Amino acid sequence: MTGFRDFLARFRPAASPGRAAPGGVPTDRSAELRAELAPPLSRLEQAEAEARAIRERADAAAASLRHEAERQAEAIAAEAREEARRVRTRTAERVLRAAQDEASALLAAAEREALAVRDRGRARTPVLVERVLALVREDLRADEAPPAPPDGRRSPGLRDRPQEGGP
């Protein structure tokens, strides 16, 4: 609702005094402002709609790029896992070959050492056999002839036995 002051403002002269003008119609300022601002506001609405469309296209493009990047990342990771498996297999084969080579070398060295021990044993056996035989013969000779007691005494084992005609 308009106030009394606004009501009186309608009857104020719009121009300098001069000849009489036909009666004026009160002006509607809000309508004038609307008419003045309508074209820029409609262009602004169009710009907002364009910006909204651009943002939606950018969001769709970003989602597509993200999806493509995720797919590429998964492909790269799968390829890396496969390559890691191949590297592990090759490394295991190399380590196994190295271990087999080392085992073969150790086995060959052990066989050479065993052969050397066998040869040393064969070379030493006749000498050792002669020594053992000499010791056995000596022991056998010692058992056959007990030493005679000196001064006609009896051997210590007979001393404690009672003699036949006894004391």
Coordinates of C-alpha atoms in Angstrom, one line a residue:
M1 CA 0.0 0.0 0.0
T2 CA 1.3 3.4 -0.9
G3 CA 1.6 6.2 1.5
F4 CA 0.0 9.7 1.3
R5 CA 3.3 11.2 0.3
D6 CA 3.6 8.9 -2.7
F7 CA 0.0 9.8 -3.7
L8 CA 0.9 13.5 -3.7
A9 CA 4.1 12.9 -5.6
R10 CA 2.1 11.8 -8.6
F11 CA 0.8 15.3 -9.0
R12 CA 4.1 17.1 -8.9
P13 CA 5.1 18.8 -12.1
A14 CA 7.5 16.7 -14.1
A15 CA 9.1 19.6 -16.0
S16 CA 9.7 23.3 -15.7
P17 CA 6.6 25.5 -15.8
G18 CA 5.6 26.4 -19.3
R19 CA 2.7 25.9 -21.4
A20 CA 0.1 23.5 -20.2
A21 CA 0.7 19.9 -21.0
P22 CA -1.9 17.4 -21.4
G23 CA -2.6 15.5 -18.2
G24 CA 0.0 13.0 -17.3
V25 CA -0.4 9.4 -16.2
P26 CA 1.4 8.5 -13.1
T27 CA 4.5 6.5 -13.9
D28 CA 5.1 3.0 -12.6
R29 CA 8.8 2.9 -11.6
S30 CA 8.9 -0.8 -10.9
A31 CA 7.5 -1.6 -14.4
E32 CA 10.1 0.7 -15.9
L33 CA 12.9 -1.0 -13.9
R34 CA 11.6 -4.4 -14.9
A35 CA 11.5 -3.4 -18.5
E36 CA 15.0 -1.9 -18.3
L37 CA 16.5 -4.9 -16.5
A38 CA 14.6 -7.7 -18.4
P39 CA 17.1 -8.0 -21.3
P40 CA 20.2 -8.2 -19.2
L41 CA 18.6 -10.5 -16.7
S42 CA 17.4 -12.8 -19.5
R43 CA 21.0 -12.8 -20.9
L44 CA 22.2 -13.6 -17.4
E45 CA 19.8 -16.5 -17.1
Q46 CA 21.1 -17.8 -20.5
A47 CA 24.7 -17.4 -19.2
E48 CA 23.8 -19.3 -16.1
A49 CA 22.2 -22.1 -18.1
E50 CA 25.2 -22.2 -20.4
A51 CA 27.5 -22.3 -17.3
R52 CA 25.4 -25.1 -15.8
A53 CA 25.6 -27.1 -19.1
I54 CA 29.3 -26.5 -19.2
R55 CA 29.7 -27.7 -15.6
E56 CA 27.6 -30.8 -16.4
R57 CA 29.7 -31.6 -19.5
A58 CA 32.9 -31.0 -17.5
D59 CA 31.6 -33.3 -14.7
A60 CA 30.8 -36.0 -17.3
A61 CA 34.2 -35.6 -19.0
A62 CA 35.9 -35.7 -15.6
A63 CA 34.0 -38.9 -14.7
S64 CA 34.9 -40.4 -18.0
L65 CA 38.6 -39.4 -17.5
R66 CA 38.5 -40.9 -14.0
H67 CA 37.0 -44.1 -15.3
E68 CA 39.6 -44.3 -18.1
A69 CA 42.4 -43.6 -15.6
E70 CA 41.1 -46.3 -13.3
R71 CA 41.0 -48.8 -16.1
Q72 CA 44.5 -47.9 -17.2
A73 CA 45.7 -48.1 -13.6
E74 CA 44.2 -51.6 -13.3
A75 CA 45.8 -52.7 -16.6
I76 CA 49.1 -51.3 -15.5
A77 CA 48.8 -53.0 -12.1
A78 CA 47.9 -56.3 -13.7
E79 CA 50.8 -56.0 -16.1
A80 CA 53.1 -55.2 -13.2
R81 CA 51.8 -58.2 -11.2
E82 CA 52.4 -60.5 -14.3
E83 CA 55.9 -59.0 -14.8
A84 CA 56.7 -59.6 -11.1
R85 CA 55.6 -63.2 -11.4
R86 CA 57.9 -63.6 -14.5
V87 CA 60.8 -62.0 -12.6
R88 CA 60.2 -64.2 -9.6
T89 CA 60.1 -67.3 -11.8
R90 CA 63.3 -66.3 -13.6
T91 CA 65.1 -65.5 -10.3
A92 CA 64.0 -68.8 -8.8
E93 CA 65.3 -70.6 -11.9
R94 CA 68.6 -68.8 -11.6
V95 CA 68.9 -69.5 -7.9
L96 CA 68.0 -73.2 -8.5
R97 CA 70.6 -73.5 -11.2
A98 CA 73.2 -71.8 -9.0
A99 CA 72.3 -74.2 -6.1
Q100 CA 72.5 -77.2 -8.4
D101 CA 75.9 -76.1 -9.8
E102 CA 77.1 -75.6 -6.2
A103 CA 75.8 -79.0 -5.2
S104 CA 77.5 -80.6 -8.2
A105 CA 80.7 -78.9 -7.4
L106 CA 80.5 -80.0 -3.7
L107 CA 79.7 -83.5 -4.7
A108 CA 82.6 -83.6 -7.1
A109 CA 84.9 -82.3 -4.4
A110 CA 83.6 -84.8 -2.0
E111 CA 84.1 -87.6 -4.5
R112 CA 87.7 -86.4 -5.1
E113 CA 88.3 -86.3 -1.3
A114 CA 86.8 -89.8 -0.9
L115 CA 89.0 -91.1 -3.6
A116 CA 92.1 -89.5 -2.0
V117 CA 91.2 -91.0 1.4
R118 CA 90.7 -94.4 -0.3
D119 CA 94.1 -94.1 -2.0
R120 CA 95.8 -93.1 1.2
G121 CA 94.1 -96.0 3.0
R122 CA 95.3 -98.4 0.3
A123 CA 98.8 -97.1 0.5
R124 CA 98.9 -97.3 4.3
T125 CA 97.2 -100.6 4.7
P126 CA 100.2 -102.9 4.0
V127 CA 102.4 -101.0 6.5
L128 CA 99.7 -101.0 9.1
V129 CA 98.9 -104.7 8.6
E130 CA 102.6 -105.5 9.0
R131 CA 102.7 -103.5 12.3
V132 CA 99.5 -105.2 13.6
L133 CA 100.8 -108.7 12.7
A134 CA 104.1 -108.0 14.4
L135 CA 102.3 -106.9 17.5
V136 CA 100.0 -109.9 17.5
R137 CA 103.0 -112.3 17.0
E138 CA 104.8 -110.6 19.8
D139 CA 101.8 -111.1 22.1
L140 CA 101.4 -114.7 21.1
R141 CA 105.1 -115.4 21.8
A142 CA 104.8 -113.7 25.1
D143 CA 101.8 -116.0 26.1
E144 CA 103.6 -119.2 25.0
A145 CA 106.7 -118.9 27.2
P146 CA 106.2 -117.4 30.6
P147 CA 109.4 -116.0 32.0
A148 CA 111.2 -118.2 34.5
P149 CA 111.2 -116.9 38.1
P150 CA 114.6 -115.8 39.2
D151 CA 116.4 -117.6 42.0
G152 CA 114.2 -120.7 41.9
R153 CA 111.3 -118.9 43.3
R154 CA 107.8 -119.8 42.2
S155 CA 105.7 -117.4 40.2
P156 CA 103.6 -115.0 42.3
G157 CA 100.4 -116.8 41.3
L158 CA 101.6 -120.1 42.8
R159 CA 102.9 -118.6 46.1
D160 CA 99.5 -118.5 47.7
R161 CA 98.5 -122.1 46.8
P162 CA 99.1 -124.9 49.2
Q163 CA 101.6 -127.4 47.9
E164 CA 101.1 -131.1 47.9
G165 CA 103.0 -132.3 50.8
G166 CA 102.3 -129.1 52.5
P167 CA 103.6 -127.4 55.5

